[in-house]
């Protein structure tokens, strides 16, 4: 059996089905995915880093999906968004596209103190306190401290509502982050009824799946987008690949101060990514 | 009116009574303190940093209290202790000397998860959950996140006790840290019945006062003690100035691996500080 080495140094058996899954997620058909998996399987060696496998897959996908060469890894792309306001805005958009009514960040009075809330989301009669957490290092975990803070805030707000200090009848709390959760954080949150959305968590319904399902890729997915340009776009509310192509080149260049030729290249790449 | 500039850049009127207070705390009599305050008052200028005033006071105190030349500032000294285990052990000692029964850190099962408790303290029939927080930057504040985490942990442990998952009947929570608390943290903690001990907080009964009252000065108060030596002493349970002089030079040198001549100098300084 061939073992692969994950980013955190742990090893696990090579799984050809994961290769197929990645390919299909990128939009190629089953037959092509199988062919790519055959190629990868023939080349893996004991101890190969998963990052190297991902590079192989991306290279093999290019003939099928030419726009892939313009894309960085989604997980890395999200980590490159500014924490505030871009990742917060990104999560708010994500929730809206998935049928939530979303109020952006505001201050709500609890029993003991006023709390800064990242977002208030509503769906199916629930009013949800949303805590948004962004890590630049996407390989880290979101830990127990966040779950405990959310629990204490939720308690304070609910008691504040009972005392007539606020008019937001929170029924639930939700943490959205760009990493996985530590086991301790997950266990505590579950026990306290706090929902958790993070990278691949919950499995099959995590952040990645919410993005792919509605094509809500962040602009940082575009290869060659530097931090300064990302900020200028973010300051003008452009945080999704698809938002970039909704704009008129001249107007957006004037508004953001990004040079026209630079912006034209980014928009061309964005169009290719979208049309896939 | 002459204004002084505090470390955080804010300004406040020069207060001669504060100079007198500092001198008396250092053990000189009222008359000598008044004389020093006169000298300082004649030298302050608008915008003078409070640090400069403290240096003037220390220099003026030297003839009265020769051991002062061997001492760094207490607030800075505490920040120089290692967070773990030295500051934790230091706080446990402090609580013991102030009449608490103290169990060191352990794991206790709550309703949702197991929690790592920094200490469990008992006094007057109360069983107190103690959270110990150490900052290297003693000018920072201990913020709301700590108060909220302690609240959530306390709730989980109390509910765990109710369910028979642990046998520690916590009645109260306490945060001990080496900085001041943010206003938000203090307000929330008070409302949730969490006691807070920090630098000068509560005023007149804070960490500084607890130390001075029982002469529990940390070894880092000794000028010229480097970090490596502090670690070697800490690893052998020596974290107070007064613990240092309780030891036999030869034995302590062998146990810690600190050279005898170096250790002898430290012990001499410690003796002078203690005898004041």
PDB file of N, CA and C in Angstrom, chain A residues 33-101:
ATOM      1  N   UNK A  33     -12.172  11.521 -15.463  1.00  0.00           N
ATOM      2  CA  UNK A  33     -11.691  11.456 -14.082  1.00  0.00           C
ATOM      3  C   UNK A  33     -10.959  10.136 -13.827  1.00  0.00           C
ATOM      4  N   UNK A  34     -11.501   9.048 -14.359  1.00  0.00           N
ATOM      5  CA  UNK A  34     -10.879   7.730 -14.192  1.00  0.00           C
ATOM      6  C   UNK A  34      -9.503   7.699 -14.866  1.00  0.00           C
ATOM      7  N   UNK A  35      -9.434   8.280 -16.046  1.00  0.00           N
ATOM      8  CA  UNK A  35      -8.158   8.323 -16.775  1.00  0.00           C
ATOM      9  C   UNK A  35      -7.098   9.086 -15.968  1.00  0.00           C
ATOM     10  N   UNK A  36      -7.514  10.236 -15.425  1.00  0.00           N
ATOM     11  CA  UNK A  36      -6.578  11.028 -14.612  1.00  0.00           C
ATOM     12  C   UNK A  36      -6.146  10.233 -13.378  1.00  0.00           C
ATOM     13  N   UNK A  37      -7.115   9.553 -12.748  1.00  0.00           N
ATOM     14  CA  UNK A  37      -6.801   8.765 -11.553  1.00  0.00           C
ATOM     15  C   UNK A  37      -5.793   7.645 -11.891  1.00  0.00           C
ATOM     16  N   UNK A  38      -5.952   7.035 -13.074  1.00  0.00           N
ATOM     17  CA  UNK A  38      -4.986   6.006 -13.511  1.00  0.00           C
ATOM     18  C   UNK A  38      -3.584   6.594 -13.593  1.00  0.00           C
ATOM     19  N   UNK A  39      -3.497   7.770 -14.217  1.00  0.00           N
ATOM     20  CA  UNK A  39      -2.203   8.440 -14.387  1.00  0.00           C
ATOM     21  C   UNK A  39      -1.576   8.743 -13.021  1.00  0.00           C
ATOM     22  N   UNK A  40      -2.386   9.329 -12.122  1.00  0.00           N
ATOM     23  CA  UNK A  40      -1.866   9.688 -10.791  1.00  0.00           C
ATOM     24  C   UNK A  40      -1.404   8.427 -10.067  1.00  0.00           C
ATOM     25  N   UNK A  41      -2.230   7.389 -10.106  1.00  0.00           N
ATOM     26  CA  UNK A  41      -1.928   6.144  -9.398  1.00  0.00           C
ATOM     27  C   UNK A  41      -0.597   5.550  -9.872  1.00  0.00           C
ATOM     28  N   UNK A  42      -0.318   5.716 -11.152  1.00  0.00           N
ATOM     29  CA  UNK A  42       0.927   5.138 -11.704  1.00  0.00           C
ATOM     30  C   UNK A  42       2.156   5.928 -11.259  1.00  0.00           C
ATOM     31  N   UNK A  43       1.949   7.161 -10.785  1.00  0.00           N
ATOM     32  CA  UNK A  43       3.078   8.024 -10.457  1.00  0.00           C
ATOM     33  C   UNK A  43       3.326   8.217  -8.962  1.00  0.00           C
ATOM     34  N   UNK A  44       2.328   7.915  -8.116  1.00  0.00           N
ATOM     35  CA  UNK A  44       2.523   8.163  -6.689  1.00  0.00           C
ATOM     36  C   UNK A  44       3.586   7.228  -6.128  1.00  0.00           C
ATOM     37  N   UNK A  45       4.326   7.730  -5.160  1.00  0.00           N
ATOM     38  CA  UNK A  45       5.331   6.917  -4.488  1.00  0.00           C
ATOM     39  C   UNK A  45       5.116   7.069  -2.980  1.00  0.00           C
ATOM     40  N   UNK A  46       5.672   6.180  -2.194  1.00  0.00           N
ATOM     41  CA  UNK A  46       5.454   6.198  -0.751  1.00  0.00           C
ATOM     42  C   UNK A  46       5.938   7.517  -0.152  1.00  0.00           C
ATOM     43  N   UNK A  47       5.079   8.171   0.616  1.00  0.00           N
ATOM     44  CA  UNK A  47       5.462   9.420   1.275  1.00  0.00           C
ATOM     45  C   UNK A  47       5.226  10.662   0.436  1.00  0.00           C
ATOM     46  N   UNK A  48       4.643  10.548  -0.734  1.00  0.00           N
ATOM     47  CA  UNK A  48       4.397  11.712  -1.601  1.00  0.00           C
ATOM     48  C   UNK A  48       3.498  12.725  -0.887  1.00  0.00           C
ATOM     49  N   UNK A  49       3.857  14.007  -0.940  1.00  0.00           N
ATOM     50  CA  UNK A  49       3.001  15.016  -0.301  1.00  0.00           C
ATOM     51  C   UNK A  49       1.679  15.171  -1.072  1.00  0.00           C
ATOM     52  N   UNK A  50       0.582  15.356  -0.340  1.00  0.00           N
ATOM     53  CA  UNK A  50      -0.728  15.512  -0.991  1.00  0.00           C
ATOM     54  C   UNK A  50      -0.722  16.732  -1.916  1.00  0.00           C
ATOM     55  N   UNK A  51       0.089  17.727  -1.563  1.00  0.00           N
ATOM     56  CA  UNK A  51       0.164  18.936  -2.393  1.00  0.00           C
ATOM     57  C   UNK A  51       0.658  18.592  -3.803  1.00  0.00           C
ATOM     58  N   UNK A  52       1.607  17.676  -3.871  1.00  0.00           N
ATOM     59  CA  UNK A  52       2.162  17.256  -5.159  1.00  0.00           C
ATOM     60  C   UNK A  52       1.096  16.532  -5.988  1.00  0.00           C
ATOM     61  N   UNK A  53       0.290  15.719  -5.296  1.00  0.00           N
ATOM     62  CA  UNK A  53      -0.791  15.011  -6.006  1.00  0.00           C
ATOM     63  C   UNK A  53      -1.772  16.021  -6.594  1.00  0.00           C
ATOM     64  N   UNK A  54      -2.081  17.055  -5.807  1.00  0.00           N
ATOM     65  CA  UNK A  54      -3.007  18.084  -6.252  1.00  0.00           C
ATOM     66  C   UNK A  54      -2.463  18.793  -7.500  1.00  0.00           C
ATOM     67  N   UNK A  55      -1.154  19.044  -7.496  1.00  0.00           N
ATOM     68  CA  UNK A  55      -0.541  19.686  -8.671  1.00  0.00           C
ATOM     69  C   UNK A  55      -0.663  18.805  -9.910  1.00  0.00           C
ATOM     70  N   UNK A  56      -0.426  17.506  -9.727  1.00  0.00           N
ATOM     71  CA  UNK A  56      -0.582  16.547 -10.841  1.00  0.00           C
ATOM     72  C   UNK A  56      -1.997  16.586 -11.396  1.00  0.00           C
ATOM     73  N   UNK A  57      -2.972  16.573 -10.477  1.00  0.00           N
ATOM     74  CA  UNK A  57      -4.374  16.560 -10.907  1.00  0.00           C
ATOM     75  C   UNK A  57      -4.691  17.823 -11.704  1.00  0.00           C
ATOM     76  N   UNK A  58      -4.246  18.982 -11.157  1.00  0.00           N
ATOM     77  CA  UNK A  58      -4.534  20.248 -11.835  1.00  0.00           C
ATOM     78  C   UNK A  58      -3.918  20.273 -13.235  1.00  0.00           C
ATOM     79  N   UNK A  59      -2.686  19.775 -13.350  1.00  0.00           N
ATOM     80  CA  UNK A  59      -2.025  19.759 -14.655  1.00  0.00           C
ATOM     81  C   UNK A  59      -2.812  18.871 -15.630  1.00  0.00           C
ATOM     82  N   UNK A  60      -3.289  17.731 -15.099  1.00  0.00           N
ATOM     83  CA  UNK A  60      -4.020  16.794 -15.958  1.00  0.00           C
ATOM     84  C   UNK A  60      -5.401  17.339 -16.339  1.00  0.00           C
ATOM     85  N   UNK A  61      -5.937  18.206 -15.480  1.00  0.00           N
ATOM     86  CA  UNK A  61      -7.275  18.751 -15.751  1.00  0.00           C
ATOM     87  C   UNK A  61      -7.241  19.834 -16.832  1.00  0.00           C
ATOM     88  N   UNK A  62      -6.083  20.443 -17.026  1.00  0.00           N
ATOM     89  CA  UNK A  62      -6.004  21.612 -17.910  1.00  0.00           C
ATOM     90  C   UNK A  62      -6.564  21.412 -19.319  1.00  0.00           C
ATOM     91  N   UNK A  63      -6.219  20.299 -19.984  1.00  0.00           N
ATOM     92  CA  UNK A  63      -6.780  20.102 -21.330  1.00  0.00           C
ATOM     93  C   UNK A  63      -8.305  20.037 -21.318  1.00  0.00           C
ATOM     94  N   UNK A  64      -8.874  19.524 -20.221  1.00  0.00           N
ATOM     95  CA  UNK A  64     -10.335  19.418 -20.123  1.00  0.00           C
ATOM     96  C   UNK A  64     -10.960  20.757 -19.742  1.00  0.00           C
ATOM     97  N   UNK A  65     -10.282  21.472 -18.826  1.00  0.00           N
ATOM     98  CA  UNK A  65     -10.852  22.716 -18.288  1.00  0.00           C
ATOM     99  C   UNK A  65      -9.754  23.790 -18.341  1.00  0.00           C
ATOM    100  N   UNK A  66      -9.627  24.435 -19.507  1.00  0.00           N
ATOM    101  CA  UNK A  66      -8.493  25.346 -19.699  1.00  0.00           C
ATOM    102  C   UNK A  66      -8.419  26.455 -18.641  1.00  0.00           C
ATOM    103  N   UNK A  67      -9.561  26.873 -18.080  1.00  0.00           N
ATOM    104  CA  UNK A  67      -9.552  27.986 -17.126  1.00  0.00           C
ATOM    105  C   UNK A  67      -8.825  27.626 -15.829  1.00  0.00           C
ATOM    106  N   UNK A  68      -8.570  26.355 -15.637  1.00  0.00           N
ATOM    107  CA  UNK A  68      -7.918  25.912 -14.396  1.00  0.00           C
ATOM    108  C   UNK A  68      -6.568  26.576 -14.200  1.00  0.00           C
ATOM    109  N   UNK A  69      -5.893  26.883 -15.306  1.00  0.00           N
ATOM    110  CA  UNK A  69      -4.567  27.493 -15.166  1.00  0.00           C
ATOM    111  C   UNK A  69      -4.634  28.896 -14.561  1.00  0.00           C
ATOM    112  N   UNK A  70      -5.827  29.481 -14.538  1.00  0.00           N
ATOM    113  CA  UNK A  70      -5.978  30.815 -13.937  1.00  0.00           C
ATOM    114  C   UNK A  70      -6.378  30.750 -12.462  1.00  0.00           C
ATOM    115  N   UNK A  71      -6.518  29.545 -11.925  1.00  0.00           N
ATOM    116  CA  UNK A  71      -7.071  29.413 -10.586  1.00  0.00           C
ATOM    117  C   UNK A  71      -6.041  28.948  -9.568  1.00  0.00           C
ATOM    118  N   UNK A  72      -6.065  29.569  -8.394  1.00  0.00           N
ATOM    119  CA  UNK A  72      -5.308  29.000  -7.299  1.00  0.00           C
ATOM    120  C   UNK A  72      -6.241  28.031  -6.597  1.00  0.00           C
ATOM    121  N   UNK A  73      -5.692  27.317  -5.659  1.00  0.00           N
ATOM    122  CA  UNK A  73      -6.443  26.396  -4.833  1.00  0.00           C
ATOM    123  C   UNK A  73      -7.514  27.173  -4.041  1.00  0.00           C
ATOM    124  N   UNK A  74      -8.761  26.668  -4.035  1.00  0.00           N
ATOM    125  CA  UNK A  74      -9.861  27.397  -3.397  1.00  0.00           C
ATOM    126  C   UNK A  74      -9.602  27.670  -1.913  1.00  0.00           C
ATOM    127  N   UNK A  75      -9.072  26.656  -1.233  1.00  0.00           N
ATOM    128  CA  UNK A  75      -8.842  26.794   0.206  1.00  0.00           C
ATOM    129  C   UNK A  75      -7.835  27.914   0.497  1.00  0.00           C
ATOM    130  N   UNK A  76      -6.795  27.959  -0.348  1.00  0.00           N
ATOM    131  CA  UNK A  76      -5.797  29.005  -0.190  1.00  0.00           C
ATOM    132  C   UNK A  76      -6.400  30.356  -0.576  1.00  0.00           C
ATOM    133  N   UNK A  77      -7.184  30.345  -1.649  1.00  0.00           N
ATOM    134  CA  UNK A  77      -7.804  31.588  -2.125  1.00  0.00           C
ATOM    135  C   UNK A  77      -8.609  32.259  -1.006  1.00  0.00           C
ATOM    136  N   UNK A  78      -9.400  31.472  -0.294  1.00  0.00           N
ATOM    137  CA  UNK A  78     -10.241  32.054   0.767  1.00  0.00           C
ATOM    138  C   UNK A  78      -9.370  32.649   1.868  1.00  0.00           C
ATOM    139  N   UNK A  79      -8.263  31.982   2.156  1.00  0.00           N
ATOM    140  CA  UNK A  79      -7.389  32.495   3.215  1.00  0.00           C
ATOM    141  C   UNK A  79      -6.756  33.822   2.819  1.00  0.00           C
ATOM    142  N   UNK A  80      -6.697  34.103   1.515  1.00  0.00           N
ATOM    143  CA  UNK A  80      -6.086  35.342   1.036  1.00  0.00           C
ATOM    144  C   UNK A  80      -7.025  36.548   1.087  1.00  0.00           C
ATOM    145  N   UNK A  81      -8.308  36.309   1.318  1.00  0.00           N
ATOM    146  CA  UNK A  81      -9.233  37.439   1.496  1.00  0.00           C
ATOM    147  C   UNK A  81      -8.862  38.180   2.777  1.00  0.00           C
ATOM    148  N   UNK A  82      -9.074  39.490   2.791  1.00  0.00           N
ATOM    149  CA  UNK A  82      -8.905  40.213   4.051  1.00  0.00           C
ATOM    150  C   UNK A  82      -9.953  39.722   5.042  1.00  0.00           C
ATOM    151  N   UNK A  83      -9.585  39.585   6.312  1.00  0.00           N
ATOM    152  CA  UNK A  83     -10.549  39.100   7.319  1.00  0.00           C
ATOM    153  C   UNK A  83     -11.750  40.039   7.378  1.00  0.00           C
ATOM    154  N   UNK A  84     -11.428  41.335   7.519  1.00  0.00           N
ATOM    155  CA  UNK A  84     -12.484  42.356   7.531  1.00  0.00           C
ATOM    156  C   UNK A  84     -12.175  43.404   6.495  1.00  0.00           C
ATOM    157  N   UNK A  85     -13.118  43.852   5.699  1.00  0.00           N
ATOM    158  CA  UNK A  85     -14.491  43.345   5.690  1.00  0.00           C
ATOM    159  C   UNK A  85     -14.703  42.198   4.708  1.00  0.00           C
ATOM    160  N   UNK A  86     -13.670  41.822   3.905  1.00  0.00           N
ATOM    161  CA  UNK A  86     -13.938  40.947   2.763  1.00  0.00           C
ATOM    162  C   UNK A  86     -14.469  39.563   3.132  1.00  0.00           C
ATOM    163  N   UNK A  87     -13.817  38.868   4.090  1.00  0.00           N
ATOM    164  CA  UNK A  87     -14.318  37.531   4.417  1.00  0.00           C
ATOM    165  C   UNK A  87     -15.701  37.620   5.075  1.00  0.00           C
ATOM    166  N   UNK A  88     -15.898  38.635   5.895  1.00  0.00           N
ATOM    167  CA  UNK A  88     -17.229  38.821   6.504  1.00  0.00           C
ATOM    168  C   UNK A  88     -18.290  39.042   5.424  1.00  0.00           C
ATOM    169  N   UNK A  89     -17.995  39.921   4.469  1.00  0.00           N
ATOM    170  CA  UNK A  89     -18.940  40.157   3.374  1.00  0.00           C
ATOM    171  C   UNK A  89     -19.164  38.895   2.549  1.00  0.00           C
ATOM    172  N   UNK A  90     -18.080  38.162   2.346  1.00  0.00           N
ATOM    173  CA  UNK A  90     -18.141  36.923   1.576  1.00  0.00           C
ATOM    174  C   UNK A  90     -19.111  35.933   2.226  1.00  0.00           C
ATOM    175  N   UNK A  91     -18.978  35.763   3.529  1.00  0.00           N
ATOM    176  CA  UNK A  91     -19.852  34.815   4.238  1.00  0.00           C
ATOM    177  C   UNK A  91     -21.301  35.308   4.215  1.00  0.00           C
ATOM    178  N   UNK A  92     -21.491  36.611   4.351  1.00  0.00           N
ATOM    179  CA  UNK A  92     -22.847  37.150   4.289  1.00  0.00           C
ATOM    180  C   UNK A  92     -23.488  36.860   2.927  1.00  0.00           C
ATOM    181  N   UNK A  93     -22.712  37.053   1.842  1.00  0.00           N
ATOM    182  CA  UNK A  93     -23.206  36.738   0.493  1.00  0.00           C
ATOM    183  C   UNK A  93     -23.548  35.258   0.356  1.00  0.00           C
ATOM    184  N   UNK A  94     -22.655  34.426   0.891  1.00  0.00           N
ATOM    185  CA  UNK A  94     -22.821  32.973   0.831  1.00  0.00           C
ATOM    186  C   UNK A  94     -24.145  32.557   1.486  1.00  0.00           C
ATOM    187  N   UNK A  95     -24.389  33.127   2.667  1.00  0.00           N
ATOM    188  CA  UNK A  95     -25.620  32.779   3.382  1.00  0.00           C
ATOM    189  C   UNK A  95     -26.843  33.278   2.605  1.00  0.00           C
ATOM    190  N   UNK A  96     -26.752  34.475   2.056  1.00  0.00           N
ATOM    191  CA  UNK A  96     -27.873  35.018   1.263  1.00  0.00           C
ATOM    192  C   UNK A  96     -28.198  34.105   0.093  1.00  0.00           C
ATOM    193  N   UNK A  97     -27.156  33.680  -0.626  1.00  0.00           N
ATOM    194  CA  UNK A  97     -27.365  32.827  -1.801  1.00  0.00           C
ATOM    195  C   UNK A  97     -27.931  31.466  -1.411  1.00  0.00           C
ATOM    196  N   UNK A  98     -27.740  31.095  -0.164  1.00  0.00           N
ATOM    197  CA  UNK A  98     -28.288  29.829   0.295  1.00  0.00           C
ATOM    198  C   UNK A  98     -29.609  30.018   1.045  1.00  0.00           C
ATOM    199  N   UNK A  99     -30.274  31.144   0.741  1.00  0.00           N
ATOM    200  CA  UNK A  99     -31.647  31.317   1.209  1.00  0.00           C
ATOM    201  C   UNK A  99     -31.825  31.946   2.573  1.00  0.00           C
ATOM    202  N   UNK A 100     -30.753  32.475   3.138  1.00  0.00           N
ATOM    203  CA  UNK A 100     -30.900  33.166   4.418  1.00  0.00           C
ATOM    204  C   UNK A 100     -31.181  34.649   4.164  1.00  0.00           C
ATOM    205  N   UNK A 101     -31.949  35.256   5.036  1.00  0.00           N
ATOM    206  CA  UNK A 101     -32.058  36.708   5.086  1.00  0.00           C
ATOM    207  C   UNK A 101     -30.898  37.141   5.987  1.00  0.00           C
TER     208      UNK A 101
END
